[in-house]
Coordinates of C-alpha atoms and ligand atoms in Angstrom, one line a residue:
M1 CA 289.9 79.2 -17.9
P2 CA 287.5 82.1 -18.2
D3 CA 289.8 84.6 -16.6
M4 CA 292.6 84.1 -19.1
T5 CA 293.5 85.9 -22.3
P6 CA 294.1 83.7 -25.4
E7 CA 297.8 84.2 -25.1
E8 CA 297.7 83.4 -21.5
A9 CA 295.7 80.2 -22.3
K10 CA 298.1 79.1 -25.1
V11 CA 301.2 79.6 -22.9
T12 CA 299.7 77.7 -19.9
A13 CA 298.2 74.9 -22.1
W14 CA 301.7 74.3 -23.5
L15 CA 303.0 74.1 -20.0
A16 CA 300.4 71.7 -19.0
G17 CA 301.7 69.2 -21.5
K18 CA 305.3 69.1 -20.3
K19 CA 304.9 67.5 -16.9
D20 CA 307.1 64.4 -18.0
A21 CA 309.5 66.5 -19.6
M22 CA 309.9 68.8 -16.5
I23 CA 310.4 65.6 -14.3
A24 CA 313.0 64.4 -16.8
L25 CA 315.0 67.5 -16.8
L26 CA 314.6 67.7 -12.9
R27 CA 316.1 64.2 -12.8
D28 CA 318.9 65.2 -14.8
M29 CA 319.5 68.1 -12.7
V30 CA 319.3 66.4 -9.3
D31 CA 321.5 63.5 -10.6
T32 CA 324.2 66.1 -11.6
D33 CA 326.2 66.5 -8.4
S34 CA 326.7 70.2 -7.8
G35 CA 327.9 71.3 -4.4
S36 CA 328.9 74.9 -4.1
Y37 CA 332.6 74.3 -3.8
D38 CA 332.6 71.6 -6.7
K39 CA 333.2 74.0 -9.7
A40 CA 333.2 71.2 -12.2
G41 CA 329.9 70.0 -11.0
V42 CA 327.9 73.4 -10.8
D43 CA 329.3 73.9 -14.2
R44 CA 328.2 70.3 -15.4
A45 CA 324.7 71.6 -14.0
G46 CA 324.9 74.7 -16.0
Q47 CA 325.7 72.8 -19.2
V48 CA 322.5 70.8 -18.7
L49 CA 320.5 73.8 -18.6
A50 CA 322.6 75.4 -21.4
R51 CA 321.7 72.7 -23.7
F52 CA 318.0 72.9 -22.9
H53 CA 317.9 76.5 -23.6
E54 CA 319.8 76.0 -26.8
K55 CA 317.4 73.3 -27.8
N56 CA 314.6 75.8 -27.4
G57 CA 316.4 78.4 -29.7
L58 CA 317.6 80.6 -26.8
L59 CA 320.7 82.7 -26.7
V60 CA 323.0 81.4 -24.0
E61 CA 325.8 83.5 -22.3
I62 CA 328.3 82.1 -19.8
E63 CA 330.0 84.4 -17.3
A64 CA 333.1 82.3 -16.4
D65 CA 334.5 82.2 -12.9
A66 CA 338.1 81.0 -11.9
V67 CA 337.2 79.7 -8.5
Y68 CA 333.4 78.9 -8.2
G69 CA 331.0 77.8 -10.9
D70 CA 330.2 80.0 -14.0
A71 CA 327.1 81.9 -14.3
V72 CA 324.7 81.0 -17.1
K73 CA 322.3 83.4 -18.6
A74 CA 319.7 82.6 -21.3
R75 CA 318.0 85.5 -22.9
L76 CA 314.6 85.7 -24.8
P77 CA 314.9 89.0 -26.9
N78 CA 311.7 91.0 -27.5
P79 CA 312.8 93.8 -30.1
A80 CA 309.1 94.8 -30.3
A81 CA 308.7 95.8 -26.6
N82 CA 308.4 99.4 -25.6
D83 CA 310.5 98.8 -22.5
Q84 CA 313.7 96.8 -23.2
R85 CA 314.2 96.1 -19.5
P86 CA 313.9 92.3 -19.2
V87 CA 312.0 90.2 -16.6
L88 CA 314.7 88.5 -14.7
L89 CA 314.0 84.6 -13.7
L90 CA 316.9 83.9 -10.9
G91 CA 318.1 80.8 -9.5
H92 CA 321.0 78.8 -8.0
R93 CA 322.4 75.5 -9.2
D94 CA 324.5 74.7 -6.2
T95 CA 323.3 72.6 -3.3
V96 CA 324.7 72.1 0.3
F97 CA 325.6 68.6 -0.1
P98 CA 329.0 66.8 -0.2
K99 CA 330.6 65.4 -3.3
G100 CA 328.9 61.9 -4.5
E101 CA 325.5 62.6 -2.7
P102 CA 323.4 61.9 -5.8
E103 CA 325.3 58.6 -6.2
R104 CA 324.4 57.4 -2.7
R105 CA 321.1 59.2 -2.9
P106 CA 319.6 59.6 -6.6
F107 CA 316.5 61.3 -7.7
T108 CA 313.6 58.8 -6.8
I109 CA 309.9 59.4 -6.7
K110 CA 307.6 57.8 -3.9
N111 CA 304.1 58.5 -2.9
G112 CA 303.8 61.7 -4.9
R113 CA 306.9 63.1 -3.6
A114 CA 310.4 63.5 -5.4
Y115 CA 313.7 63.1 -3.2
G116 CA 317.3 63.7 -4.0
P117 CA 320.0 66.3 -3.3
G118 CA 318.6 69.9 -4.2
V119 CA 315.2 68.4 -5.7
A120 CA 313.5 71.3 -3.9
D121 CA 316.3 73.8 -3.0
M122 CA 316.3 74.6 -6.0
K123 CA 316.5 72.4 -8.8
A124 CA 312.8 72.1 -9.3
G125 CA 312.6 75.9 -9.3
L126 CA 315.3 76.0 -12.1
V127 CA 313.1 73.5 -14.2
I128 CA 310.1 75.6 -14.0
E129 CA 311.9 78.8 -14.9
A130 CA 313.7 77.1 -17.8
F131 CA 310.1 75.6 -19.1
V132 CA 308.7 79.1 -18.7
V133 CA 311.4 80.6 -21.0
A134 CA 310.9 77.7 -23.4
A135 CA 307.0 78.4 -23.5
F136 CA 307.5 82.0 -24.3
A137 CA 310.1 81.1 -26.9
E138 CA 307.5 78.4 -28.5
C139 CA 304.2 80.5 -28.0
G140 CA 305.1 84.1 -27.7
G141 CA 302.8 86.4 -25.8
L142 CA 305.1 88.2 -23.5
S143 CA 305.5 92.0 -23.9
A144 CA 308.9 92.0 -22.4
P145 CA 312.5 90.4 -23.1
L146 CA 313.3 87.6 -20.7
L147 CA 316.4 86.8 -18.9
M148 CA 317.2 83.7 -17.0
L149 CA 320.2 83.9 -14.7
T150 CA 321.4 80.9 -12.9
T151 CA 324.4 81.1 -10.4
S152 CA 326.7 78.8 -8.6
D153 CA 327.3 79.8 -5.1
E154 CA 324.1 80.9 -3.3
E155 CA 324.5 78.3 -0.5
I156 CA 327.6 79.8 0.6
A157 CA 326.4 83.5 0.2
S158 CA 327.2 84.1 -3.4
P159 CA 330.8 85.5 -3.0
S160 CA 331.3 85.3 -6.9
S161 CA 327.6 85.7 -8.2
R162 CA 326.8 88.8 -6.0
P163 CA 327.9 91.4 -8.5
I164 CA 326.3 89.4 -11.6
I165 CA 323.1 89.2 -9.7
E166 CA 323.1 93.0 -8.8
A167 CA 324.0 94.0 -12.3
A168 CA 321.1 91.8 -13.7
A169 CA 318.9 93.4 -11.2
R170 CA 319.7 96.8 -12.2
E171 CA 319.1 95.9 -15.9
A172 CA 315.7 94.1 -15.1
R173 CA 312.1 95.6 -14.5
C174 CA 311.4 92.8 -11.8
V175 CA 312.5 89.6 -10.4
F176 CA 311.2 86.2 -9.6
N177 CA 313.3 83.9 -7.6
A178 CA 312.3 80.4 -7.5
E179 CA 313.3 79.1 -4.1
P180 CA 311.0 76.5 -3.1
S181 CA 307.6 77.4 -1.8
R182 CA 306.2 75.6 1.2
L183 CA 303.2 73.7 2.4
P184 CA 301.5 75.8 5.2
A185 CA 301.6 73.8 8.4
G186 CA 299.4 71.0 8.8
S187 CA 298.3 71.1 5.2
E188 CA 298.6 68.4 2.5
F189 CA 299.0 69.6 -1.0
A190 CA 296.6 67.0 -2.7
R191 CA 294.0 67.7 -0.1
D192 CA 294.1 71.3 0.5
R193 CA 295.9 73.0 -2.5
R194 CA 297.6 75.6 -0.4
Q195 CA 300.9 77.1 -0.9
S196 CA 303.0 79.5 1.1
I197 CA 305.5 81.9 -0.5
T198 CA 308.0 84.5 1.1
S199 CA 306.9 88.0 2.0
G200 CA 310.4 88.9 3.4
R201 CA 313.5 87.5 4.4
K202 CA 316.1 88.6 6.9
G203 CA 319.6 89.9 6.1
G204 CA 322.4 87.9 7.2
V205 CA 326.3 88.5 8.1
F206 CA 328.6 85.9 8.6
M207 CA 331.7 87.0 10.5
R208 CA 335.0 85.5 11.9
A209 CA 336.9 86.8 14.8
E210 CA 340.5 85.9 15.7
F211 CA 342.0 86.4 19.1
V212 CA 345.8 86.8 20.0
G213 CA 347.1 86.3 23.6
K214 CA 350.4 85.1 24.7
A215 CA 351.7 81.5 25.2
A216 CA 353.2 80.4 28.5
H217 CA 353.8 77.2 30.3
S218 CA 350.6 76.6 32.4
G219 CA 352.6 75.2 35.2
A220 CA 355.7 77.2 35.3
N221 CA 354.7 80.6 34.0
F222 CA 350.9 80.7 34.2
D223 CA 351.0 84.5 35.1
K224 CA 353.2 85.5 32.1
G225 CA 350.5 84.1 29.6
I226 CA 347.6 86.0 28.3
S227 CA 344.8 83.7 27.5
A228 CA 342.9 84.4 24.2
I229 CA 340.4 81.8 25.2
V230 CA 339.6 83.7 28.2
D231 CA 339.0 86.8 26.1
L232 CA 336.8 85.1 23.7
G233 CA 335.0 83.3 26.4
G234 CA 333.9 86.5 28.3
K235 CA 332.7 87.8 24.8
I236 CA 330.3 85.3 23.8
P237 CA 327.4 86.1 26.3
K238 CA 327.8 89.8 25.2
L239 CA 327.5 88.8 21.6
Q240 CA 324.5 86.6 22.1
G241 CA 323.1 89.2 24.3
L242 CA 322.8 91.6 21.4
S243 CA 319.9 89.6 20.1
D244 CA 316.5 90.9 20.2
L245 CA 313.8 88.8 19.1
E246 CA 311.1 91.5 19.0
R247 CA 313.2 93.3 16.6
G248 CA 313.8 90.2 14.7
V249 CA 317.6 90.4 15.4
T250 CA 319.8 87.5 16.3
V251 CA 323.4 87.1 17.0
N252 CA 324.7 83.5 17.4
V253 CA 328.3 82.3 18.1
G254 CA 327.9 79.3 16.1
L255 CA 331.4 78.0 16.1
I256 CA 334.5 78.6 18.5
G257 CA 338.1 77.1 18.5
G258 CA 341.6 77.8 20.2
G259 CA 344.5 77.1 22.3
Q260 CA 347.6 75.0 21.7
T261 CA 347.8 72.4 24.2
V262 CA 346.0 71.6 27.7
N263 CA 349.3 72.8 29.4
T264 CA 349.7 76.1 27.6
V265 CA 347.9 79.4 28.2
A266 CA 346.0 79.8 25.0
P267 CA 347.9 82.1 22.5
S268 CA 345.1 82.0 20.2
A269 CA 341.4 81.4 19.8
W270 CA 338.7 82.3 17.2
C271 CA 334.8 82.2 16.7
E272 CA 332.2 82.6 13.9
I273 CA 329.3 84.6 14.4
D274 CA 326.0 84.8 12.5
L275 CA 323.9 87.9 12.7
R276 CA 320.4 88.2 11.4
Y277 CA 318.4 91.2 11.0
V278 CA 315.3 92.6 9.4
T279 CA 315.9 96.1 8.1
A280 CA 318.7 97.7 6.1
R281 CA 319.1 100.3 8.8
Q282 CA 319.5 97.8 11.5
R283 CA 322.8 96.4 9.9
G284 CA 325.3 99.3 10.5
E285 CA 324.5 99.7 14.2
L286 CA 324.6 95.9 14.9
V287 CA 327.8 95.1 13.0
S288 CA 329.4 98.1 14.8
A289 CA 328.1 96.7 18.2
I290 CA 329.8 93.4 17.5
R291 CA 333.1 94.9 16.4
A292 CA 333.2 97.0 19.4
I293 CA 332.8 94.0 21.8
I294 CA 335.4 91.8 19.8
E295 CA 338.0 94.7 19.4
T296 CA 337.7 95.9 23.2
P297 CA 340.0 93.5 25.2
D298 CA 338.6 91.8 28.4
V299 CA 342.1 90.4 29.2
P300 CA 344.8 93.1 29.3
G301 CA 347.2 92.6 26.6
S302 CA 345.1 90.5 24.1
S303 CA 343.8 91.7 21.0
A304 CA 341.4 90.6 18.6
K305 CA 340.2 91.4 14.8
L306 CA 336.7 90.8 13.2
T307 CA 336.5 90.0 9.5
I308 CA 333.0 89.7 7.5
K309 CA 333.1 86.4 5.7
G310 CA 330.0 86.6 3.6
E311 CA 326.6 88.3 3.7
F312 CA 323.1 88.5 2.4
L313 CA 321.0 91.4 2.4
P314 CA 317.3 91.6 3.6
L315 CA 314.4 91.1 1.3
E316 CA 312.2 94.1 2.5
R317 CA 308.6 94.5 1.6
S318 CA 307.7 97.3 -0.7
P319 CA 304.4 98.5 -2.5
E320 CA 306.0 97.0 -5.7
S321 CA 306.7 93.5 -4.2
A322 CA 303.1 93.6 -2.6
A323 CA 301.9 93.9 -6.2
L324 CA 303.9 91.2 -7.5
F325 CA 302.4 89.0 -4.6
E326 CA 299.1 89.9 -5.5
T327 CA 299.5 89.0 -9.1
Y328 CA 301.0 85.7 -8.2
R329 CA 298.3 84.8 -5.8
D330 CA 295.6 85.6 -8.5
A331 CA 297.5 83.6 -11.0
A332 CA 297.6 80.5 -8.7
A333 CA 294.1 81.0 -7.9
S334 CA 293.4 79.9 -11.5
Y335 CA 294.7 76.4 -10.4
G336 CA 292.6 76.3 -7.3
I337 CA 295.7 77.0 -5.2
S338 CA 295.3 79.4 -2.4
V339 CA 298.6 81.3 -1.7
T340 CA 299.8 82.9 1.6
A341 CA 302.9 84.7 2.5
E342 CA 305.2 84.4 5.3
F343 CA 308.3 86.1 6.5
T344 CA 311.5 83.9 7.1
G345 CA 314.8 84.4 8.8
G346 CA 316.4 82.2 5.8
C347 CA 318.5 84.7 3.5
A348 CA 318.6 84.3 -0.4
D349 CA 320.1 86.0 -3.4
S350 CA 316.5 87.8 -3.7
G351 CA 317.7 90.3 -1.1
F352 CA 320.6 91.4 -3.4
T353 CA 318.0 92.3 -6.1
A354 CA 315.5 94.1 -4.0
A355 CA 318.4 96.1 -2.4
Q356 CA 319.0 97.4 -5.9
G357 CA 315.4 98.9 -6.0
C358 CA 314.2 96.0 -8.4
P359 CA 310.6 94.6 -7.3
T360 CA 311.4 91.1 -6.3
L361 CA 309.1 88.0 -5.4
C362 CA 310.9 85.0 -3.8
S363 CA 309.9 81.4 -3.2
I364 CA 307.7 80.9 -6.1
G365 CA 309.4 77.3 -6.9
P366 CA 307.2 74.3 -6.7
I367 CA 306.4 73.1 -3.2
G368 CA 309.0 71.5 -1.2
G369 CA 310.4 70.9 2.4
M370 CA 313.2 69.8 4.7
A371 CA 315.6 71.6 2.5
H372 CA 319.4 71.0 3.4
T373 CA 318.6 67.5 5.0
P374 CA 318.5 63.9 3.4
D375 CA 314.7 64.1 3.8
E376 CA 314.2 67.0 1.3
F377 CA 311.3 66.5 -0.8
L378 CA 309.2 68.0 -3.6
E379 CA 305.5 67.7 -4.2
I380 CA 305.1 66.3 -7.8
E381 CA 301.9 67.7 -8.4
S382 CA 303.0 71.3 -7.7
I383 CA 305.4 71.4 -10.5
V384 CA 303.2 72.2 -13.5
P385 CA 300.9 74.8 -11.5
A386 CA 303.9 76.6 -10.3
A387 CA 305.3 76.9 -13.8
Q388 CA 302.0 78.1 -15.1
A389 CA 301.3 80.4 -12.3
L390 CA 305.0 81.9 -12.8
A391 CA 304.2 82.2 -16.4
L392 CA 301.0 84.1 -15.8
S393 CA 302.6 86.4 -13.2
V394 CA 305.5 87.0 -15.6
M395 CA 303.1 88.0 -18.4
R396 CA 300.7 90.2 -16.3
T397 CA 303.5 92.0 -14.7
A398 CA 305.3 92.7 -17.9
A399 CA 302.2 94.2 -19.3
R400 CA 301.5 96.1 -16.1
M401 CA 305.0 97.5 -16.2
E402 CA 305.1 98.3 -20.0
Ligands
ZN1 ZN1 318.0 77.8 -2.1

């Protein structure tokens, strides 16, 4: 590769010889059951990574959590670096799948694709990050300390990990988050060597509203009741009506419930609301509008309360993130892969790091698709080049920020 320094060539050649080892670690990770609410499971997946890091001579720190899985940090110090802020490699070990899924549907490979729960989202991303850290531990060549942080609850909006991620972002000079990259529409990886990563993500707020009315017998005392269901029902079109596709704003009432029996005026009702938006500035205005709709009774005598259950911040574009993208695109080009970027309404932890002012690039994991479904797949041949492109991007970004 004529466009590489000897250090870059050494690190990426080391990664080129690790395909089978990467697939073996991926198999181990996928077959370790780790749904977000399964603390023992996500912790076991953390132990698989911790053992790998320790075998490669890294320092492992565990940040224990009583309810959700622990956070696992691996550090590769670099006392010689002028700038002691690490490059942060970020990822989540949890999956959306119910307990027992890897037993029903273990890791398999068929026609160049790997299958299994979380294979793309995002266990393959964790595997390339772990190997990139190992490559620098083995070969050197990096002008920055390195920190790999894996968390346990991203699929449920990171209730326990958010402060840990934010603290790591404040400490870091830049962040790479190895959520899966994608195949551009209509392309085949083996034929076209094309890859799509993320230029930006929406923010998301997940809310619950509880409505209180007054019970009454629907036959004998209909007029004495206050129907919480009627109050809720009138609000649904108003809430959905806040959506503005041109501004990238959507409000979705995705769940509703309520009532006591068919012959009772409903004393209670509830709904859950998903708000997506694009810029940090939109958030306050939209949450206030939703709160005003919920908390202004449409049925005299009823009342309602809105609570925020979980939240992701948007990954907004910045000159720094554009520079990261260019570095990554040039690195992938060394392997004949052409990279494009697309905006997505899906949320991720990268919004938390970007909101801390830390330059962030997201979705640089190996190529996958159909995440959160039984058809989730990973392009096997994208694993090694994704690891190499990440390693080059880390080296070049660290050097540029020195
Ligand atoms: Zn993910």
